Amino acid sequence: MNMNTQGGFLITRIKQVGGRVFEHILAEKNIDAFNGAQGRILYVLWRNDGVPISTLSRETGLATTTLTSMLDRMEAANLIVRDRGDRDRRKVLIYLTEAARGLEREYNAVSEEISNIYYKGFTKAEIAQLEGYLERVLKNVEEAL
């Protein structure tokens, strides 16, 4: 299939350059809660609060060991709480604090700004088509694991 394809290279470059743009926007707005992996964790919890670490690991792509130290820092910063629950004391669920819930609107504004940069000049149909292709690529690489 190799027709001098560059998809992997382009995706990597978009991630690198897009990450720098995202960090620049956050710095301009003086926001530090969304930097790096912490932002991915918050994003997952805003969509589905009260999940075990295994779900966070799968949804963020972070190893459990990395997550554990990140969650320690986030707990110290009053962004998350760990709850052992009443039913299964072995299963620790991760919940957002009110402080973290309050950051979601700010995150959405930054996310919209970065989306506007990513999709500048694209039609809605082109965006849907591109995202469909990217979802297929993601599925392919996930299946390769």
Tab-separated table of C-alpha atoms in Angstrom:
chain	number	residue	atom	x	y	z
A	1	MET	CA	0.000	0.000	0.000
A	2	ASN	CA	2.958	2.374	0.476
A	3	MET	CA	2.387	5.123	-2.081
A	4	ASN	CA	4.731	7.448	-0.207
A	5	THR	CA	1.925	8.050	2.283
A	6	GLN	CA	2.509	10.644	4.973
A	7	GLY	CA	-0.564	10.205	7.186
A	8	GLY	CA	1.337	9.118	10.282
A	9	PHE	CA	3.893	11.897	9.845
A	10	LEU	CA	1.164	14.507	9.305
A	11	ILE	CA	-0.836	13.345	12.327
A	12	THR	CA	2.306	13.516	14.477
A	13	ARG	CA	3.154	17.023	13.212
A	14	ILE	CA	-0.424	18.234	13.777
A	15	LYS	CA	-0.248	16.877	17.329
A	16	GLN	CA	3.100	18.613	17.957
A	17	VAL	CA	2.265	21.977	16.403
A	18	GLY	CA	-1.347	21.907	17.603
A	19	GLY	CA	-0.100	21.164	21.117
A	20	ARG	CA	2.165	24.210	20.997
A	21	VAL	CA	-0.722	26.388	19.784
A	22	PHE	CA	-2.943	24.989	22.559
A	23	GLU	CA	-0.253	25.691	25.195
A	24	HIS	CA	0.173	29.223	23.790
A	25	ILE	CA	-3.584	29.882	24.086
A	26	LEU	CA	-3.573	28.566	27.662
A	27	ALA	CA	-0.577	30.744	28.550
A	28	GLU	CA	-2.271	33.819	27.034
A	29	LYS	CA	-5.321	33.140	29.193
A	30	ASN	CA	-3.174	32.250	32.230
A	31	ILE	CA	-4.794	28.805	32.566
A	32	ASP	CA	-2.688	25.965	33.925
A	33	ALA	CA	-5.302	23.326	34.883
A	34	PHE	CA	-5.577	22.007	31.310
A	35	ASN	CA	-1.891	21.483	30.593
A	36	GLY	CA	-0.799	18.098	29.326
A	37	ALA	CA	-2.321	14.912	30.635
A	38	GLN	CA	-4.301	16.721	33.310
A	39	GLY	CA	-6.480	18.310	30.625
A	40	ARG	CA	-7.193	14.897	29.102
A	41	ILE	CA	-8.203	13.531	32.501
A	42	LEU	CA	-10.530	16.476	33.144
A	43	TYR	CA	-12.045	16.116	29.677
A	44	VAL	CA	-12.886	12.441	30.264
A	45	LEU	CA	-14.371	13.163	33.700
A	46	TRP	CA	-16.495	16.045	32.378
A	47	ARG	CA	-18.039	13.558	29.954
A	48	ASN	CA	-18.358	10.698	32.454
A	49	ASP	CA	-17.733	11.489	36.123
A	50	GLY	CA	-17.170	8.789	38.727
A	51	VAL	CA	-15.127	6.262	36.769
A	52	PRO	CA	-12.450	3.765	37.833
A	53	ILE	CA	-8.796	4.358	36.996
A	54	SER	CA	-8.937	1.608	34.354
A	55	THR	CA	-11.549	3.607	32.404
A	56	LEU	CA	-9.483	6.788	32.720
A	57	SER	CA	-6.442	4.887	31.480
A	58	ARG	CA	-8.291	3.580	28.428
A	59	GLU	CA	-9.971	6.905	27.600
A	60	THR	CA	-6.870	9.088	28.061
A	61	GLY	CA	-4.284	6.653	26.710
A	62	LEU	CA	-2.223	7.099	29.894
A	63	ALA	CA	-0.632	4.208	31.755
A	64	THR	CA	-2.105	3.445	35.181
A	65	THR	CA	1.194	4.303	36.886
A	66	THR	CA	1.282	7.714	35.177
A	67	LEU	CA	-2.373	8.276	36.053
A	68	THR	CA	-1.840	7.486	39.716
A	69	SER	CA	0.765	10.227	40.146
A	70	MET	CA	-1.301	12.679	38.057
A	71	LEU	CA	-4.372	11.953	40.195
A	72	ASP	CA	-2.323	12.519	43.364
A	73	ARG	CA	-1.400	16.005	42.089
A	74	MET	CA	-4.967	16.703	40.961
A	75	GLU	CA	-6.328	15.626	44.343
A	76	ALA	CA	-3.830	17.921	46.096
A	77	ALA	CA	-4.998	20.756	43.793
A	78	ASN	CA	-8.654	20.043	44.755
A	79	LEU	CA	-9.643	18.990	41.220
A	80	ILE	CA	-10.631	15.370	41.915
A	81	VAL	CA	-11.610	13.116	44.807
A	82	ARG	CA	-11.195	9.364	45.086
A	83	ASP	CA	-14.176	7.428	46.396
A	84	ARG	CA	-13.985	3.785	47.430
A	85	GLY	CA	-17.779	3.587	47.497
A	86	ASP	CA	-19.891	1.397	49.710
A	87	ARG	CA	-20.452	-1.666	47.521
A	88	ASP	CA	-17.002	-2.706	46.323
A	89	ARG	CA	-14.305	-1.259	48.588
A	90	ARG	CA	-11.590	-2.411	46.162
A	91	LYS	CA	-12.894	-0.291	43.297
A	92	VAL	CA	-11.807	3.347	43.539
A	93	LEU	CA	-13.894	5.784	41.530
A	94	ILE	CA	-12.593	9.191	40.455
A	95	TYR	CA	-14.926	12.195	40.753
A	96	LEU	CA	-14.521	15.856	39.891
A	97	THR	CA	-14.744	18.498	42.585
A	98	GLU	CA	-16.939	21.571	42.184
A	99	ALA	CA	-13.748	23.529	41.428
A	100	ALA	CA	-12.984	21.245	38.476
A	101	ARG	CA	-16.578	21.351	37.224
A	102	GLY	CA	-16.291	25.139	37.229
A	103	LEU	CA	-13.378	24.945	34.772
A	104	GLU	CA	-15.383	23.194	32.037
A	105	ARG	CA	-16.795	26.416	30.538
A	106	GLU	CA	-13.277	27.856	30.290
A	107	TYR	CA	-12.033	24.637	28.699
A	108	ASN	CA	-14.870	24.693	26.151
A	109	ALA	CA	-13.953	28.258	25.155
A	110	VAL	CA	-10.297	27.268	24.629
A	111	SER	CA	-11.372	24.127	22.786
A	112	GLU	CA	-13.598	26.149	20.463
A	113	GLU	CA	-10.718	28.530	19.763
A	114	ILE	CA	-8.371	25.670	18.825
A	115	SER	CA	-11.093	24.032	16.704
A	116	ASN	CA	-11.529	27.278	14.798
A	117	ILE	CA	-7.804	27.237	14.056
A	118	TYR	CA	-7.796	23.552	13.035
A	119	TYR	CA	-10.820	23.824	10.742
A	120	LYS	CA	-10.262	27.272	9.249
A	121	GLY	CA	-11.526	27.180	5.652
A	122	PHE	CA	-13.261	23.786	6.023
A	123	THR	CA	-16.941	23.204	5.297
A	124	LYS	CA	-19.048	21.261	7.809
A	125	ALA	CA	-19.120	18.360	5.351
A	126	GLU	CA	-15.305	18.381	5.040
A	127	ILE	CA	-14.936	18.415	8.827
A	128	ALA	CA	-17.297	15.441	9.164
A	129	GLN	CA	-15.449	13.570	6.418
A	130	LEU	CA	-12.014	14.257	7.940
A	131	GLU	CA	-13.124	13.222	11.410
A	132	GLY	CA	-14.664	10.054	9.982
A	133	TYR	CA	-11.341	9.165	8.373
A	134	LEU	CA	-9.432	9.923	11.578
A	135	GLU	CA	-11.810	7.723	13.596
A	136	ARG	CA	-11.136	4.891	11.141
A	137	VAL	CA	-7.369	5.376	11.482
A	138	LEU	CA	-7.715	5.387	15.283
A	139	LYS	CA	-9.774	2.186	15.179
A	140	ASN	CA	-7.141	0.558	12.947
A	141	VAL	CA	-4.259	1.380	15.270
A	142	GLU	CA	-6.252	0.361	18.360
A	143	GLU	CA	-7.004	-2.999	16.750
A	144	ALA	CA	-3.294	-3.455	16.023
A	145	LEU	CA	-2.661	-3.508	19.793
